[in-house]
Amino acid sequence: GGACCVRALVKAVTLASIIAASAFVSAEPMDDSVSAVMSPSIALEALRPLSLVGRSELKVAFFKVFDSELYTLSGEWEAPDHSFRFLLTYRRNISGRFLAKQTEKEWNHLAFKDARRAAWEAQVLEMWPDVSKGDKIVFDVDERGISRFYYNGTWVGTIEDPDFAPAFIAIWLSPETSRPAHRDGLLAD
């Protein structure tokens, strides 16, 4: 009797694992909807090596908010649609909800309009954690334009739409950014 129960348990666990794994497999959307947030993760350590473009510190009034570093394959900023990494190291405690709402605020500042914007904002809100002083968020965009987010080295989500990356990084790197001095440091201008 015991072996039968163990085999049934193994089958159930295997089936549950297959079902769970299939939930993370991404597929092309059937319509114009945004791709699923969750797709197979890649360990942060397994990402391709990149070279530093520049680093900067964001201050608001007298408060240090975060330090940031921008990386690309060549060490030069060339294209906002693929192969770059943006690292944020927070200098204070901030709620994930506040961080996600800043995306909306900055896109408003840039007059960014896109039919997918509300869906992207919802995805960022869902995946961004509350941060504490010293926490790191990495925004990594691969050669296909897929955006992955990591929190203290752990994958927290993916946005597969290749149009998201240039829109998101524009918050910091657009010539019209609300923080031009921060942009200058990142681009080593």
mmCIF file of C-alpha atoms in Angstrom:
data_model
loop_
_atom_site.group_PDB
_atom_site.id
_atom_site.type_symbol
_atom_site.label_atom_id
_atom_site.label_comp_id
_atom_site.label_asym_id
_atom_site.label_seq_id
_atom_site.Cartn_x
_atom_site.Cartn_y
_atom_site.Cartn_z
ATOM 1 C CA GLY A 1 0.000 0.000 0.000
ATOM 2 C CA GLY A 2 2.772 2.535 0.816
ATOM 3 C CA ALA A 3 4.487 2.299 -2.590
ATOM 4 C CA CYS A 4 1.165 2.938 -4.330
ATOM 5 C CA CYS A 5 0.625 6.130 -2.319
ATOM 6 C CA VAL A 6 4.190 7.314 -2.979
ATOM 7 C CA ARG A 7 3.748 6.725 -6.755
ATOM 8 C CA ALA A 8 0.440 8.647 -6.695
ATOM 9 C CA LEU A 9 2.084 11.499 -4.778
ATOM 10 C CA VAL A 10 5.020 11.613 -7.239
ATOM 11 C CA LYS A 11 2.585 11.706 -10.183
ATOM 12 C CA ALA A 12 0.551 14.488 -8.536
ATOM 13 C CA VAL A 13 3.666 16.565 -7.768
ATOM 14 C CA THR A 14 4.980 16.021 -11.303
ATOM 15 C CA LEU A 15 1.658 17.053 -12.830
ATOM 16 C CA ALA A 16 1.468 20.113 -10.580
ATOM 17 C CA SER A 17 5.042 21.059 -11.571
ATOM 18 C CA ILE A 18 4.219 20.752 -15.277
ATOM 19 C CA ILE A 19 1.105 22.876 -14.859
ATOM 20 C CA ALA A 20 2.997 25.494 -12.848
ATOM 21 C CA ALA A 21 5.875 25.578 -15.353
ATOM 22 C CA SER A 22 3.484 25.913 -18.282
ATOM 23 C CA ALA A 23 1.989 28.999 -16.658
ATOM 24 C CA PHE A 24 5.377 30.674 -17.074
ATOM 25 C CA VAL A 25 5.880 29.737 -20.719
ATOM 26 C CA SER A 26 5.160 32.774 -22.791
ATOM 27 C CA ALA A 27 3.182 32.677 -25.984
ATOM 28 C CA GLU A 28 2.390 35.257 -28.593
ATOM 29 C CA PRO A 29 -0.750 37.135 -27.632
ATOM 30 C CA MET A 30 -3.822 36.105 -29.607
ATOM 31 C CA ASP A 31 -4.758 39.759 -30.083
ATOM 32 C CA ASP A 32 -3.162 43.141 -29.454
ATOM 33 C CA SER A 33 -3.036 42.590 -25.694
ATOM 34 C CA VAL A 34 0.191 42.886 -23.749
ATOM 35 C CA SER A 35 2.177 39.678 -23.174
ATOM 36 C CA ALA A 36 2.098 38.063 -19.762
ATOM 37 C CA VAL A 37 4.270 39.580 -17.045
ATOM 38 C CA MET A 38 5.678 36.280 -15.910
ATOM 39 C CA SER A 39 7.906 34.332 -18.273
ATOM 40 C CA PRO A 40 10.866 32.073 -17.686
ATOM 41 C CA SER A 41 13.381 33.823 -15.523
ATOM 42 C CA ILE A 42 17.095 33.994 -16.151
ATOM 43 C CA ALA A 43 19.327 34.173 -13.101
ATOM 44 C CA LEU A 44 20.936 37.587 -12.746
ATOM 45 C CA GLU A 45 24.371 35.953 -12.594
ATOM 46 C CA ALA A 46 23.701 34.228 -15.944
ATOM 47 C CA LEU A 47 23.085 37.467 -17.846
ATOM 48 C CA ARG A 48 25.636 38.517 -20.439
ATOM 49 C CA PRO A 49 28.475 40.724 -19.177
ATOM 50 C CA LEU A 50 28.096 44.400 -19.984
ATOM 51 C CA SER A 51 30.344 47.470 -19.672
ATOM 52 C CA LEU A 52 29.624 50.573 -17.608
ATOM 53 C CA VAL A 53 28.400 53.613 -19.554
ATOM 54 C CA GLY A 54 28.010 55.898 -16.536
ATOM 55 C CA ARG A 55 26.718 56.287 -13.009
ATOM 56 C CA SER A 56 24.738 58.944 -11.262
ATOM 57 C CA GLU A 57 23.009 59.789 -8.004
ATOM 58 C CA LEU A 58 19.420 60.982 -7.930
ATOM 59 C CA LYS A 59 18.655 63.597 -5.302
ATOM 60 C CA VAL A 60 15.319 65.255 -4.690
ATOM 61 C CA ALA A 61 15.852 68.435 -2.716
ATOM 62 C CA PHE A 62 18.485 67.377 -0.162
ATOM 63 C CA PHE A 63 17.435 63.725 -0.099
ATOM 64 C CA LYS A 64 19.462 61.030 -1.809
ATOM 65 C CA VAL A 65 16.948 58.700 -3.470
ATOM 66 C CA PHE A 66 19.127 56.206 -5.346
ATOM 67 C CA ASP A 67 22.432 55.607 -7.075
ATOM 68 C CA SER A 68 22.185 54.308 -10.612
ATOM 69 C CA GLU A 69 24.453 52.666 -13.142
ATOM 70 C CA LEU A 70 23.895 52.122 -16.861
ATOM 71 C CA TYR A 71 25.575 49.266 -18.752
ATOM 72 C CA THR A 72 25.694 48.256 -22.429
ATOM 73 C CA LEU A 73 27.666 45.767 -24.526
ATOM 74 C CA SER A 74 30.070 48.443 -25.774
ATOM 75 C CA GLY A 75 30.109 50.768 -22.758
ATOM 76 C CA GLU A 76 28.482 53.432 -24.961
ATOM 77 C CA TRP A 77 24.778 54.335 -25.009
ATOM 78 C CA GLU A 78 23.550 53.464 -28.483
ATOM 79 C CA ALA A 79 20.050 52.005 -28.557
ATOM 80 C CA PRO A 80 17.249 52.116 -26.003
ATOM 81 C CA ASP A 81 15.552 49.033 -27.409
ATOM 82 C CA HIS A 82 17.958 46.198 -26.579
ATOM 83 C CA SER A 83 21.077 44.994 -24.752
ATOM 84 C CA PHE A 84 21.376 47.260 -21.745
ATOM 85 C CA ARG A 85 21.093 47.069 -17.969
ATOM 86 C CA PHE A 86 20.047 49.771 -15.506
ATOM 87 C CA LEU A 87 20.911 49.217 -11.846
ATOM 88 C CA LEU A 88 19.263 51.211 -9.059
ATOM 89 C CA THR A 89 20.622 51.077 -5.509
ATOM 90 C CA TYR A 90 18.163 52.738 -3.160
ATOM 91 C CA ARG A 91 19.366 55.120 -0.464
ATOM 92 C CA ARG A 92 16.051 55.270 1.431
ATOM 93 C CA ASN A 93 12.912 53.256 2.121
ATOM 94 C CA ILE A 94 10.226 53.680 -0.563
ATOM 95 C CA SER A 95 7.030 51.721 -1.207
ATOM 96 C CA GLY A 96 6.730 49.762 -4.431
ATOM 97 C CA ARG A 97 3.412 51.483 -5.057
ATOM 98 C CA PHE A 98 5.093 54.905 -4.874
ATOM 99 C CA LEU A 99 7.848 53.748 -7.261
ATOM 100 C CA ALA A 100 5.308 52.422 -9.756
ATOM 101 C CA LYS A 101 3.293 55.644 -9.545
ATOM 102 C CA GLN A 102 6.485 57.577 -10.331
ATOM 103 C CA THR A 103 6.551 55.739 -13.673
ATOM 104 C CA GLU A 104 3.120 57.198 -14.442
ATOM 105 C CA LYS A 105 4.190 60.658 -13.277
ATOM 106 C CA GLU A 106 7.372 60.632 -15.377
ATOM 107 C CA TRP A 107 5.564 59.338 -18.471
ATOM 108 C CA ASN A 108 3.101 62.196 -18.018
ATOM 109 C CA HIS A 109 6.052 64.607 -17.870
ATOM 110 C CA LEU A 110 7.370 63.134 -21.142
ATOM 111 C CA ALA A 111 3.862 63.327 -22.701
ATOM 112 C CA PHE A 112 4.202 59.601 -23.468
ATOM 113 C CA LYS A 113 1.075 58.181 -25.059
ATOM 114 C CA ASP A 114 0.608 54.543 -26.016
ATOM 115 C CA ALA A 115 -2.394 52.230 -25.966
ATOM 116 C CA ARG A 116 -0.349 49.750 -23.879
ATOM 117 C CA ARG A 117 0.697 52.298 -21.257
ATOM 118 C CA ALA A 118 -1.979 51.459 -18.652
ATOM 119 C CA ALA A 119 -1.189 47.741 -18.953
ATOM 120 C CA TRP A 120 2.538 48.410 -18.557
ATOM 121 C CA GLU A 121 1.899 50.613 -15.502
ATOM 122 C CA ALA A 122 -0.180 47.802 -13.964
ATOM 123 C CA GLN A 123 2.602 45.293 -14.626
ATOM 124 C CA VAL A 124 5.227 47.531 -13.017
ATOM 125 C CA LEU A 125 2.935 48.076 -10.018
ATOM 126 C CA GLU A 126 2.442 44.320 -9.653
ATOM 127 C CA MET A 127 6.125 43.407 -9.717
ATOM 128 C CA TRP A 128 7.899 46.291 -7.982
ATOM 129 C CA PRO A 129 8.554 45.611 -4.299
ATOM 130 C CA ASP A 130 8.875 47.998 -1.397
ATOM 131 C CA VAL A 131 12.546 48.942 -1.144
ATOM 132 C CA SER A 132 14.764 49.673 1.818
ATOM 133 C CA LYS A 133 18.080 51.497 1.993
ATOM 134 C CA GLY A 134 20.671 49.363 0.178
ATOM 135 C CA ASP A 135 18.168 47.361 -1.894
ATOM 136 C CA LYS A 136 18.897 46.956 -5.605
ATOM 137 C CA ILE A 137 16.541 46.779 -8.568
ATOM 138 C CA VAL A 138 17.986 45.760 -11.913
ATOM 139 C CA PHE A 139 16.205 46.504 -15.194
ATOM 140 C CA ASP A 140 17.820 44.260 -17.808
ATOM 141 C CA VAL A 141 16.899 44.333 -21.486
ATOM 142 C CA ASP A 142 18.204 41.502 -23.638
ATOM 143 C CA GLU A 143 19.154 41.505 -27.318
ATOM 144 C CA ARG A 144 15.515 40.764 -28.289
ATOM 145 C CA GLY A 145 14.158 43.703 -26.271
ATOM 146 C CA ILE A 146 12.667 41.591 -23.478
ATOM 147 C CA SER A 147 12.713 43.460 -20.153
ATOM 148 C CA ARG A 148 13.445 41.592 -16.931
ATOM 149 C CA PHE A 149 13.373 43.020 -13.421
ATOM 150 C CA TYR A 150 15.409 41.746 -10.453
ATOM 151 C CA TYR A 151 15.126 42.704 -6.806
ATOM 152 C CA ASN A 152 18.289 42.086 -4.755
ATOM 153 C CA GLY A 153 19.361 39.531 -7.366
ATOM 154 C CA THR A 154 16.046 37.664 -7.535
ATOM 155 C CA TRP A 155 13.931 37.786 -10.690
ATOM 156 C CA VAL A 156 10.571 39.481 -10.029
ATOM 157 C CA GLY A 157 9.044 39.748 -13.484
ATOM 158 C CA THR A 158 9.304 40.208 -17.210
ATOM 159 C CA ILE A 159 7.667 42.425 -19.791
ATOM 160 C CA GLU A 160 8.113 40.820 -23.179
ATOM 161 C CA ASP A 161 6.857 43.675 -25.357
ATOM 162 C CA PRO A 162 10.021 45.116 -26.969
ATOM 163 C CA ASP A 163 8.437 48.584 -27.072
ATOM 164 C CA PHE A 164 8.367 48.749 -23.268
ATOM 165 C CA ALA A 165 12.140 49.084 -22.761
ATOM 166 C CA PRO A 166 12.672 52.321 -24.720
ATOM 167 C CA ALA A 167 9.584 53.854 -23.116
ATOM 168 C CA PHE A 168 10.689 52.884 -19.604
ATOM 169 C CA ILE A 169 14.354 53.911 -19.880
ATOM 170 C CA ALA A 170 13.245 57.250 -21.387
ATOM 171 C CA ILE A 171 12.186 58.208 -17.860
ATOM 172 C CA TRP A 172 15.891 58.604 -17.068
ATOM 173 C CA LEU A 173 17.570 58.993 -20.469
ATOM 174 C CA SER A 174 15.229 61.045 -22.661
ATOM 175 C CA PRO A 175 16.579 64.520 -23.459
ATOM 176 C CA GLU A 176 13.246 65.713 -21.974
ATOM 177 C CA THR A 177 13.696 63.817 -18.671
ATOM 178 C CA SER A 178 12.649 65.641 -15.508
ATOM 179 C CA ARG A 179 16.154 64.990 -14.113
ATOM 180 C CA PRO A 180 18.689 66.169 -16.756
ATOM 181 C CA ALA A 181 21.692 66.222 -14.377
ATOM 182 C CA HIS A 182 21.019 62.589 -13.491
ATOM 183 C CA ARG A 183 20.849 61.754 -17.218
ATOM 184 C CA ASP A 184 24.176 63.513 -17.846
ATOM 185 C CA GLY A 185 25.888 61.360 -15.208
ATOM 186 C CA LEU A 186 24.480 58.156 -16.661
ATOM 187 C CA LEU A 187 25.587 59.072 -20.161
ATOM 188 C CA ALA A 188 28.960 60.297 -18.855
ATOM 189 C CA ASP A 189 28.336 63.654 -20.542
#
